[in-house]
Coordinates of C-alpha atoms in Angstrom, one line a residue:
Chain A
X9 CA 243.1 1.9 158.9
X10 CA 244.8 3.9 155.6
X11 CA 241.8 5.0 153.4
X12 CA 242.9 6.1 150.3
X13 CA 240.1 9.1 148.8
X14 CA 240.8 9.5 145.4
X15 CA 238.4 12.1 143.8
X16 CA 239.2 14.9 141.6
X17 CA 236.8 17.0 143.7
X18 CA 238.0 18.5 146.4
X19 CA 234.7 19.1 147.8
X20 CA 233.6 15.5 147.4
X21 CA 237.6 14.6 149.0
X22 CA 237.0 16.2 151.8
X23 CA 233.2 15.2 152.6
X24 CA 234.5 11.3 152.5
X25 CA 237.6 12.4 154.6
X26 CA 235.4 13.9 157.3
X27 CA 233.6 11.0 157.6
X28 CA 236.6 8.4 157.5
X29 CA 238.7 10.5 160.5
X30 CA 235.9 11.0 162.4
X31 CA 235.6 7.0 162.9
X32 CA 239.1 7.0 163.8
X33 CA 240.8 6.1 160.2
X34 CA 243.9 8.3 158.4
X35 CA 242.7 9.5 155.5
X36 CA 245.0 10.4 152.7
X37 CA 243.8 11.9 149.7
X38 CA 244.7 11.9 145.7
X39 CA 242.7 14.3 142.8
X40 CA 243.6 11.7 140.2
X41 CA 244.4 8.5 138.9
X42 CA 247.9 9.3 138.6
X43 CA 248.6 10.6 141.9
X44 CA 246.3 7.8 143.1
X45 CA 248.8 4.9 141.8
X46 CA 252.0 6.9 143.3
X47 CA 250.2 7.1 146.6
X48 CA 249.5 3.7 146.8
X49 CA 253.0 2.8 146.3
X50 CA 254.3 5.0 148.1
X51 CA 251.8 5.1 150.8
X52 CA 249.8 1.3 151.2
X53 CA 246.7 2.0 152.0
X54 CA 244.2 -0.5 153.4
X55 CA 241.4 0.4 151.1
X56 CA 240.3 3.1 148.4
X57 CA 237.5 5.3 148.0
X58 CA 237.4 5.5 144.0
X59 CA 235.3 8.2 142.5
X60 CA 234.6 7.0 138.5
X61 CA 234.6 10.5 136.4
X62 CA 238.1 12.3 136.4
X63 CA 239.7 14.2 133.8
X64 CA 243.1 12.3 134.0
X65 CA 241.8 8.6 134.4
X66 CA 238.6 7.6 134.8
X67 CA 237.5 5.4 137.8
X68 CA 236.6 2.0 136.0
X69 CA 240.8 2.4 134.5
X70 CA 242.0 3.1 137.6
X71 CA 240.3 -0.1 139.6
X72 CA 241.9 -2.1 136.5
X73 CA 245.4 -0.8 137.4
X74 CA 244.7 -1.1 141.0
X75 CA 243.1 -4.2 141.0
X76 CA 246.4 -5.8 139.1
X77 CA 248.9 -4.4 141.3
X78 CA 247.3 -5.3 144.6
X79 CA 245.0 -8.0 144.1
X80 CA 243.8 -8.0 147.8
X81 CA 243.5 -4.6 148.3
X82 CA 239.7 -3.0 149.3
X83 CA 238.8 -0.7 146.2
X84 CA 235.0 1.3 147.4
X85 CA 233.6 2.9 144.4
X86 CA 232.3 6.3 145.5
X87 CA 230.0 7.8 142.6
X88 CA 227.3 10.0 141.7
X89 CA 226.4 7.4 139.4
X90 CA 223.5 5.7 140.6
X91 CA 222.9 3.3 137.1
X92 CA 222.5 -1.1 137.7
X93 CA 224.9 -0.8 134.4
X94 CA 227.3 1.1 136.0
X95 CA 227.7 -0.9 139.4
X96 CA 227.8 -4.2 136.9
X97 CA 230.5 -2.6 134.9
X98 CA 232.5 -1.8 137.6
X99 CA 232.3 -4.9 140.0
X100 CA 233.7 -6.5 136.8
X101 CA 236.3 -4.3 136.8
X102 CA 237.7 -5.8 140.3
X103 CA 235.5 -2.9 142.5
X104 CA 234.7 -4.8 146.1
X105 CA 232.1 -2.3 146.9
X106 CA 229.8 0.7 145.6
X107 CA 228.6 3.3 147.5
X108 CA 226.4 6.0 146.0
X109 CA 227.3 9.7 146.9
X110 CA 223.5 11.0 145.8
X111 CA 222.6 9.5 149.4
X112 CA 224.0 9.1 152.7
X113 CA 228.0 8.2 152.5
X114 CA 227.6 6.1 156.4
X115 CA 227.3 3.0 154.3
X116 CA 230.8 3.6 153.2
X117 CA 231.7 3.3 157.1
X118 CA 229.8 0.2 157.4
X119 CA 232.2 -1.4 154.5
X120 CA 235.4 0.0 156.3
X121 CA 234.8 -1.4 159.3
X122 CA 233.6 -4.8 157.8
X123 CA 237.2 -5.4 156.3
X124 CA 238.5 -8.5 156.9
X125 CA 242.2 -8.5 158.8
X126 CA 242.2 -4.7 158.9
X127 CA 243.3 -2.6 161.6
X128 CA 239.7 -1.1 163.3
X129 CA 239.6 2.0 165.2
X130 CA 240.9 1.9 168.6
X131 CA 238.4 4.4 170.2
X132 CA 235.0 5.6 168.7
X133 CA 234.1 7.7 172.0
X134 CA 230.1 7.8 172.6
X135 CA 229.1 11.0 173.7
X136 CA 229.1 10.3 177.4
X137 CA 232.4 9.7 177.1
X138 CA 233.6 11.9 175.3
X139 CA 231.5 14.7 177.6
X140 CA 233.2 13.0 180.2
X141 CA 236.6 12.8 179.1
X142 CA 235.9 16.5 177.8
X143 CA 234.8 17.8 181.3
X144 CA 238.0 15.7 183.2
X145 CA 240.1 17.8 180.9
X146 CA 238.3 20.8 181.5
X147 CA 238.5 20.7 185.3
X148 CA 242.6 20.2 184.4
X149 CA 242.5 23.0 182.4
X150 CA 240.9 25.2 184.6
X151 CA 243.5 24.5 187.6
X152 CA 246.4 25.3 184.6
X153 CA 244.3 28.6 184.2
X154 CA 244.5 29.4 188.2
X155 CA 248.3 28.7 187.9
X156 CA 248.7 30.5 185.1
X157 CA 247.1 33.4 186.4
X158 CA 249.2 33.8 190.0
X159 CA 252.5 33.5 187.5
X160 CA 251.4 35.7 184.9
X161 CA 249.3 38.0 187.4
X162 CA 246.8 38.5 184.7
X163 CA 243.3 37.1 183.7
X164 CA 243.6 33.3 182.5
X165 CA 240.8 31.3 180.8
X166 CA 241.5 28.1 179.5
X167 CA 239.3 25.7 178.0
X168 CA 239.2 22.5 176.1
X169 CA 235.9 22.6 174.2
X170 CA 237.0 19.4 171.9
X171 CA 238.9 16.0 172.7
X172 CA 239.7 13.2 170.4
X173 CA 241.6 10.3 170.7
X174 CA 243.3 8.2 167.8
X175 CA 246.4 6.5 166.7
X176 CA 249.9 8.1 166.7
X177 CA 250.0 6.5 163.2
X178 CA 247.1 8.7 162.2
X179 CA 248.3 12.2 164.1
X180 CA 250.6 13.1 161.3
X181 CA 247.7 13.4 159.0
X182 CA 245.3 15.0 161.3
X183 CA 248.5 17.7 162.4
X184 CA 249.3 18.4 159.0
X185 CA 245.3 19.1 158.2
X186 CA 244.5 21.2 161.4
X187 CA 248.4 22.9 162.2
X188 CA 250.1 23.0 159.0
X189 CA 253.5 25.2 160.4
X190 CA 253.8 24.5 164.2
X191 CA 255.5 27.5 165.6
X192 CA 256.7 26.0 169.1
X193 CA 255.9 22.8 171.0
X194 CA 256.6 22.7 174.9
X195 CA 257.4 19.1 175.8
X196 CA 256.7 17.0 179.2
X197 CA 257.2 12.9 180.0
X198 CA 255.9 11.3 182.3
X199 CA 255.7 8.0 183.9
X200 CA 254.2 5.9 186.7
X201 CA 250.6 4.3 186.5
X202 CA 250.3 5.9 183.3
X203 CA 253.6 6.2 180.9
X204 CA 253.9 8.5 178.3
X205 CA 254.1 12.3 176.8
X206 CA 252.2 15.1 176.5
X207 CA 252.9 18.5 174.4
X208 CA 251.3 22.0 174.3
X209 CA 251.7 22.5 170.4
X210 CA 251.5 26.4 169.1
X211 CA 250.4 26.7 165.4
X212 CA 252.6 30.1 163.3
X213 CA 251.2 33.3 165.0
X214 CA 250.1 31.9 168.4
X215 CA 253.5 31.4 169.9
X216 CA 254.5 34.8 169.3
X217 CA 250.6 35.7 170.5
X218 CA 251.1 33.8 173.4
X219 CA 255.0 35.2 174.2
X220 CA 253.9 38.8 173.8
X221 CA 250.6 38.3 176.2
X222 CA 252.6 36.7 178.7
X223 CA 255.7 39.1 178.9
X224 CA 254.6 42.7 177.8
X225 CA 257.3 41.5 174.9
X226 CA 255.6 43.9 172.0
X227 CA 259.4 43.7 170.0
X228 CA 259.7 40.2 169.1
X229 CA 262.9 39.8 166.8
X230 CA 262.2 38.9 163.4
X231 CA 264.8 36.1 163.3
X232 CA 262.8 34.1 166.1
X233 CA 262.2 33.9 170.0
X234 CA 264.6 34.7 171.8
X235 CA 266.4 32.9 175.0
X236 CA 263.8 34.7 177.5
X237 CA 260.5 33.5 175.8
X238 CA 262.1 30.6 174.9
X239 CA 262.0 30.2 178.8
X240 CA 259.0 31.9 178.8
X241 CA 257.5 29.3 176.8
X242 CA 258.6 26.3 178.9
X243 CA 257.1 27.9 182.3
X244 CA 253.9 28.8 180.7
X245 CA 254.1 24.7 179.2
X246 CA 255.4 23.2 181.6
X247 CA 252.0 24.5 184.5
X248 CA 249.9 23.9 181.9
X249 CA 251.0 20.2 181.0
X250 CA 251.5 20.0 184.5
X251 CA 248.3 20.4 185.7
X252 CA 247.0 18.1 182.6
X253 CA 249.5 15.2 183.8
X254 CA 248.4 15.5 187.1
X255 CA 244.5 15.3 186.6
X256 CA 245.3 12.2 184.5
X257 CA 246.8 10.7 187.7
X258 CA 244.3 11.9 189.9
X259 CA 241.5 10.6 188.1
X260 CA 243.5 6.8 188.8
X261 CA 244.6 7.8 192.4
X262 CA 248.2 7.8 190.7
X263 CA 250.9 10.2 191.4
X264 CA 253.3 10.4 188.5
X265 CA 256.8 11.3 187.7
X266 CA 256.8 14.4 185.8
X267 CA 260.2 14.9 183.1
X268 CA 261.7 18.8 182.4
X269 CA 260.3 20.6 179.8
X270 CA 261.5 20.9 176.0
X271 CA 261.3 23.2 173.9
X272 CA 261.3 23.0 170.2
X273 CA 260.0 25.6 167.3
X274 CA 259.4 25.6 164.0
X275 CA 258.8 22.2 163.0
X276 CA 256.5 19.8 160.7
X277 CA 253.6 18.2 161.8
X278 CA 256.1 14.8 161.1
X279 CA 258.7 15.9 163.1
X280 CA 256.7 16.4 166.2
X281 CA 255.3 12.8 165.6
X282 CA 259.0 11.8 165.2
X283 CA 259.8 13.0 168.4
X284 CA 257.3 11.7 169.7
X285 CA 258.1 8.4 168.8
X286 CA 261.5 8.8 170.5
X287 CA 262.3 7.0 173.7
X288 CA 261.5 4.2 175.4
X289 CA 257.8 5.3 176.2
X290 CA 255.2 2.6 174.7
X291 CA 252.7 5.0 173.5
X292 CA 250.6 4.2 170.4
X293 CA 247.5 6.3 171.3
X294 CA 247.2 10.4 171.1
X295 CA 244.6 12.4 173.0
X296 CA 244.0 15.6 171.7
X297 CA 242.0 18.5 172.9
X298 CA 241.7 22.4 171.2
X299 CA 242.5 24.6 173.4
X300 CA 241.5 27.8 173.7
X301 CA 243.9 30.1 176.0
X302 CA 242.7 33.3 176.9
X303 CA 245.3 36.1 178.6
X304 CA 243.6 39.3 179.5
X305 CA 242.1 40.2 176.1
X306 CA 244.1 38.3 174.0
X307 CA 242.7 34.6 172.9
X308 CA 245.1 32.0 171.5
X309 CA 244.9 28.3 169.9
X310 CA 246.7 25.5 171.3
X311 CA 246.5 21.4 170.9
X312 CA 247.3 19.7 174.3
X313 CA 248.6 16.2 172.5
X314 CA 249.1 13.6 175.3
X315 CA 250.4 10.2 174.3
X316 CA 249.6 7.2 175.8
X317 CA 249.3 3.2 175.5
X318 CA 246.1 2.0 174.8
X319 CA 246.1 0.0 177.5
X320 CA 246.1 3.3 179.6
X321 CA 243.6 4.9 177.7
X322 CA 241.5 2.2 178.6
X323 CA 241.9 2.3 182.1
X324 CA 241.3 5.9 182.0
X325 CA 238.2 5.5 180.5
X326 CA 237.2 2.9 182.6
X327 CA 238.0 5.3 185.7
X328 CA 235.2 8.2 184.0
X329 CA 232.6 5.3 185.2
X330 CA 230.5 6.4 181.9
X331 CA 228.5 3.3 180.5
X332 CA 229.6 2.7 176.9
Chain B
X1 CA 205.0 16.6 120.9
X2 CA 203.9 17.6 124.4
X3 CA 203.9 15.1 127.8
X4 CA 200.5 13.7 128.1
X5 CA 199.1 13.8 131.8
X6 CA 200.1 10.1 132.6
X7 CA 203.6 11.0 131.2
X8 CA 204.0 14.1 133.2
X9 CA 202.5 12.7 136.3
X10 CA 204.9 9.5 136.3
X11 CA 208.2 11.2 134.9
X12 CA 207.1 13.8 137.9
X13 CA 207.0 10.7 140.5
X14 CA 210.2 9.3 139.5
X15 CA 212.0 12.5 139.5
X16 CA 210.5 13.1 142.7
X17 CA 212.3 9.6 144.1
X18 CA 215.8 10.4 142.4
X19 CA 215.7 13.9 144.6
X20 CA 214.6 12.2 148.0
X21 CA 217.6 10.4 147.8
X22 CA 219.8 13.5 146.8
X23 CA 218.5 15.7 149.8
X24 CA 219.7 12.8 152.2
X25 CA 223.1 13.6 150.2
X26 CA 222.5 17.1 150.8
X27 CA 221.6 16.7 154.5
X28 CA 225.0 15.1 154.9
X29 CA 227.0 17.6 153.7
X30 CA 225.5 20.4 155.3
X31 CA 224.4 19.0 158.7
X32 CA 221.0 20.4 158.1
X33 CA 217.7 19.5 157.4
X34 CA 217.8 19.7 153.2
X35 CA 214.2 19.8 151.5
X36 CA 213.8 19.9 147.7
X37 CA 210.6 21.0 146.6
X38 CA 208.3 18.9 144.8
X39 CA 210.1 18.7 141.3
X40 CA 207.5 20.3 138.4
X41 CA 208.1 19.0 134.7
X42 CA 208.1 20.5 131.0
X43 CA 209.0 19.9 127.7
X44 CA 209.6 22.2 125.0
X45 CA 211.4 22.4 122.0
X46 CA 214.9 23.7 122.2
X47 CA 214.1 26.5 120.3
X48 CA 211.8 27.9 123.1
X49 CA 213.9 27.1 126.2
X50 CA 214.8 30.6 127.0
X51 CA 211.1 31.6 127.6
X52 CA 210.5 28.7 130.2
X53 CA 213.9 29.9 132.3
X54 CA 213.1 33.8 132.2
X55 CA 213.2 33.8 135.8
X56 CA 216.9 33.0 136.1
X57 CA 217.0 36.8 134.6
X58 CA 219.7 38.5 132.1
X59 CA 222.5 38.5 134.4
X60 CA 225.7 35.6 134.2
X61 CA 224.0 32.2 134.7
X62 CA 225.9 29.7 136.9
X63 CA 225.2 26.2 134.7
X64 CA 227.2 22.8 135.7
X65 CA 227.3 20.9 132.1
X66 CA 227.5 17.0 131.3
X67 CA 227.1 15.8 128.3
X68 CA 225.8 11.9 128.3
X69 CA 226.1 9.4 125.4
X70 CA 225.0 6.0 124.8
X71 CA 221.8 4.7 124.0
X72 CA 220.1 7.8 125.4
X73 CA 222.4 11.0 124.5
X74 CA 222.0 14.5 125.2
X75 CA 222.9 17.2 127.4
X76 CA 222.3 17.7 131.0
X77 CA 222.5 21.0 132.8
X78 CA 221.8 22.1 136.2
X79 CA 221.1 26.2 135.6
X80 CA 220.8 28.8 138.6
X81 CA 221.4 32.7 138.8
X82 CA 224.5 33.8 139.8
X83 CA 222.6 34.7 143.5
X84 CA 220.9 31.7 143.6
X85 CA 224.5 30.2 143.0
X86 CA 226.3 32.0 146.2
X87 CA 223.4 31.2 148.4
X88 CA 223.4 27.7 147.4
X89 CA 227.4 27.3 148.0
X90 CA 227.1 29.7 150.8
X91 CA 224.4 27.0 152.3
X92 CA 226.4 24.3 152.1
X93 CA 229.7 25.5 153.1
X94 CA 228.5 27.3 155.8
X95 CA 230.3 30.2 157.9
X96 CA 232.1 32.2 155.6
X97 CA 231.8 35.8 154.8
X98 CA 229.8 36.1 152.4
X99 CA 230.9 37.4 148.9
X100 CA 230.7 38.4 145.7
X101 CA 231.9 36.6 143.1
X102 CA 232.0 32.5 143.1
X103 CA 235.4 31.2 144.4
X104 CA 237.0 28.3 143.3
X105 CA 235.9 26.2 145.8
X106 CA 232.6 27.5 145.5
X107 CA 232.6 26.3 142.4
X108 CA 234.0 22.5 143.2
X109 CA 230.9 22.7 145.9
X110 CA 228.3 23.7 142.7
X111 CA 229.9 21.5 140.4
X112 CA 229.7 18.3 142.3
X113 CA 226.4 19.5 144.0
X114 CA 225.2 19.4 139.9
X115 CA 227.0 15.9 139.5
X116 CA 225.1 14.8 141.9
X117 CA 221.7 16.3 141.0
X118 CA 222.2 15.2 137.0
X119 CA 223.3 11.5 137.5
X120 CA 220.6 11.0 140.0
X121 CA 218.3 12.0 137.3
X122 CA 219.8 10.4 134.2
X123 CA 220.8 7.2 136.2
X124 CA 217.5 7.0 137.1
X125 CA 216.8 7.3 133.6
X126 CA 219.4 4.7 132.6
X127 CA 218.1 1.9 135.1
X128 CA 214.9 2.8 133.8
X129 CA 215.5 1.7 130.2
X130 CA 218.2 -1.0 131.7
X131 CA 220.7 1.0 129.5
X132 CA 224.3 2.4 130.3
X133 CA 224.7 5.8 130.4
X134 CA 228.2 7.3 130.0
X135 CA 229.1 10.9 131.5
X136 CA 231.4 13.6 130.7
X137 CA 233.2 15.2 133.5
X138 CA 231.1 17.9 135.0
X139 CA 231.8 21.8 133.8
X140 CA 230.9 24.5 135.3
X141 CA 230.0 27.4 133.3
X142 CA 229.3 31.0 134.0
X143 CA 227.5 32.9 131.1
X144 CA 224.3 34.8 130.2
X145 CA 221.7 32.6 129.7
X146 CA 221.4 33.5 125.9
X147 CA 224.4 32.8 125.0
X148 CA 224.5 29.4 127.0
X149 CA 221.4 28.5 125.1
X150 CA 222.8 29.3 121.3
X151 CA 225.7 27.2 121.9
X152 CA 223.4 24.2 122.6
X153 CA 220.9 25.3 119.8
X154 CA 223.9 25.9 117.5
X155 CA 226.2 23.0 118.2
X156 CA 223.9 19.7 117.2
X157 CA 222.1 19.1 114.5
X158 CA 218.1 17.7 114.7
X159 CA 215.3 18.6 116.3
X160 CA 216.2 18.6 119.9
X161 CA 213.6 19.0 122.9
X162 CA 214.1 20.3 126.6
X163 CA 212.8 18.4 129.6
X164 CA 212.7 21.1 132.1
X165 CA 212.9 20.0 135.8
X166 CA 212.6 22.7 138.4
X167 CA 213.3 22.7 141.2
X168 CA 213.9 24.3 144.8
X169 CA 216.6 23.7 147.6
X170 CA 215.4 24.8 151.1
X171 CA 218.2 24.4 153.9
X172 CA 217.1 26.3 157.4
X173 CA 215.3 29.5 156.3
X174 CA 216.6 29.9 152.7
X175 CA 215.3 28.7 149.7
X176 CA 217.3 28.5 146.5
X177 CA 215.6 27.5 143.0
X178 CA 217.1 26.6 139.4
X179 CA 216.7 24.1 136.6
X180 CA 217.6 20.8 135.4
X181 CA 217.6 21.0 131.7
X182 CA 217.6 17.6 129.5
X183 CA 218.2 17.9 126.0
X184 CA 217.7 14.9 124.3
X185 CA 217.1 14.3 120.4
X186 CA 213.9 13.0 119.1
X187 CA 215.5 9.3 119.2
X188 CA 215.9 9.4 122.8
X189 CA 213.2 11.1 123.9
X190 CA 210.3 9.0 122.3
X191 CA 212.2 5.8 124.3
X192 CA 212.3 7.6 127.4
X193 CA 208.6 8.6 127.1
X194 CA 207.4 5.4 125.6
X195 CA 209.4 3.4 129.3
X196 CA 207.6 6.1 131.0
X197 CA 204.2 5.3 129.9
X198 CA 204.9 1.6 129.9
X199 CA 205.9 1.7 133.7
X200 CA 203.0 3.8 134.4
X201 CA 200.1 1.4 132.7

């Protein structure tokens, strides 16, 4: 589900948004009334989060114009404003809920996810399976570090202290929050049981970070990486994808088909999802883990992004044996 | 005019329930345990105000302003030092350097942590006297308390009175105090008190 945060605090914005993406929604965000109606035209969301004092506009206005453009569409009133008055004055309006921000905002979940004929999240992991998916994926990383060690012939750590899954429709947003400039991306398909890609993504300043740890390469050329860490870049990738593909397999007794490794660099968080989106591979669903890469003394960030079905994620959380 | 004991002691209670509700709010957005101490209740005149918020000292003053109209108007201020200020953002953002001047976003965090505080009190207000309240967008100021106070002094006419609310935020070790200053003309005040008194008979 599109949720549509319209708030001209940024504080405020960002406390609803936290809640929204964590329960598996895109959250898109406008400081005003204005922006608010260009969004939604530009944008459809499947509900709003309307807060009710703004310079520009103020909330009960804004419901008005929203409430004659798209009759059907959700509009949550998020306010300080805790007065009977108030909630009267704004259900009249055309508001289809009210949620009070001077208590807990988890009500404003509860309405989300009550929507009629809206999309709900996929894949609200409980914390044994997330731990479990989380230590599957650590196990993978820690056979990318051995690798990565005999080729490098230097210390490797690698760990993947975090793991989400959500919808490739929602991993622009979430990219363009957490990895506004992405330096490089190191790309791998595969196919078999399980059908799909997966990318080591490098936000600005790790790339060159992880280049310069891996080679000895202290002159990196202003104008970009050259051919050899290009290449560089793709070995380091393409064990470390590798070893991510193949724990995937392994956890469904599967051996799969493993594609070359591509290289891009210095993209958008929507051109990655693009290309993504390219090819004949039926993914819908992105797993994503932080990763934290440590060579010798230097410690870089990197987001493993493997894309999937949702089928597939299912069956690979069926395989972790971890009661829901 | 001064609160009598049943006033103070039910304005007191009511206040108390407004905040219980604000320090689950509070709790949210900090992912700890939020307390707010026990609120304790004054009125003065508006003349006398300065002397019942010494304690916030002669340095700048971090106030978040909303002026409320309607059947009950006034002003509504949430007042707390400058230190008390950057502890309180620094509380609820959490893991930044700490530093020495109020950012912006440190002020977006006071400013909506005052929205919250002020409409929770007023609103309770307004439900109270089954009125509608209307709000000005929050402002935050930053200005010596004597100079904050003329303006408000010096901008309306009539004899105007102060309901002072303190108040304490505790969030893991740290405590941060301040104020809640109502100031309401004589109008809106007697209506306030006489719903106040009624509810508590």
């Amino acid at each position: 589900m599109r949720v549509l945060i319209v708030d001209d605090s940024a504080f405020a914005r960002e406390r609803i948004a936290r809640l929204v993406t964590a329960a598996g929604h895109e959250a898109i965000q406008a400081a005003g009334g204005a922006q608010a109606l260009q969004l939604a035209a530009e944008m459809p969301p499947d509900a709003v989060t309307v807060d009710l004092l703004m310079p520009d506009m103020d909330g009960v206005e804004l419901i008005r114009r929203l409430r004659a453009a798209y009759p059907d569409l959700p509009l949550i009133v998020v306010s300080a404003d805790i007065q009977e008055a108030t909630r009267r004055e704004v259900r009249a309006a055309g508001a289809t809920a009210f949620v009070s921000k001077s208590g807990r905002l988890m009500p404003l979940l509860e309405i989300l996810e009550g929507l009629p004929n809206v999309q709900k999240p996929s894949f609200v992991l409980t914390l044994l399976e997330q731990d479990a998916f989380t230590e599957m994926m650590n196990l993978a990383m820690g056979q990318a570090a051995n690798a990565l060690a005999s080729l490098l012939e230097r210390r490797v750590l690698l760990t993947a202290p975090k793991v989400e899954i959500m919808r490739l429709s929602a991993l622009r947003v979430f990219l363009e929050r957490n990895i506004p400039a992405i330096a490089a991306y190191i790309r791998q398909h595969f196919q078999g049981q399980l059908t799909g890609d997966a990318a080591l993504l490098l936000p600005a300043g790790h790339a060159d970070l992880l280049v310069r740890a891996a080679i000895n390469s202290i002159e990196l050329s202003m104008s970009g990486l050259t051919g050899i860490e290009l290449s560089a870049l793709a070995e380091i990738g393409n064990v470390v994808l590798n070893a991510a593909i193949a724990r995937l397999g392994d956890q469904l007794g599967a051996r799969l088909a493993i594609g070359q490794p591509t290289v891009r660099i210095n993209l958008s968080a929507q051109m990655f999802v693009e290309d993504l989106s390219i090819g004949p591979v039926n993914a819908d669903h992105a797993i994503i883990l932080l990763n934290r890469l440590t060579i010798g003394d230097v410690s870089i960030m990197c987001y493993l992004i493997i894309a999937l079905s949702e089928a597939d994620i299912r069956r690979l959380l069926a395989s972790l044996g971890v009661e829901a | 005019m001064n609160l009598t004991p049943q006033q103070q002691d039910a304005l007191t209670e009511l206040i108390n329930i407004a905040f219980s509700r604000t320090a689950a709010a509070l709790s949210e957005m900090t992912g700890h345990r939020v307390l707010l101490d026990p609120p304790r209740v004054a009125l003065c005149p508006i003349g006398e105000l300065t002397a019942h918020l010494d304690d916030l000292g002669v340095g700048e003053v971090a106030t978040v302003h909303q002026i409320f109209t309607g059947p009950v108007a006034g002003d509504a201020l949430l007042m707390l030092n400058y230190d008390g200020a950057l502890a309180l953002s620094d509380l609820l953002i959490g893991g930044r350097s700490p530093l020495p001047r109020l950012d912006a976003t440190d002020r977006e965090v006071l400013t909506e942590v005052g929205n919250i505080l002020l409409n929770a009190c007023l609103g309770m207000f307004g439900n109270l006297l089954k009125v509608k309240v209307a709000f000005s967008v929050p402002q935050l100021h930053l200005a010596a308390l004597h100079g904050l106070l003329n303006s408000l002094i010096i901008e309306r006419d009539g004899l105007r009175y102060a309901l002072i609310i303190y108040t304490g935020f505790r969030v893991r070790d740290s405590t941060v105090t301040g104020y809640l200053v109502i100031v309401l003309g004589v109008a809106s005040l007697d209506r306030l008190l006489a719903e106040v008194e009624r509810m508590a008979m």
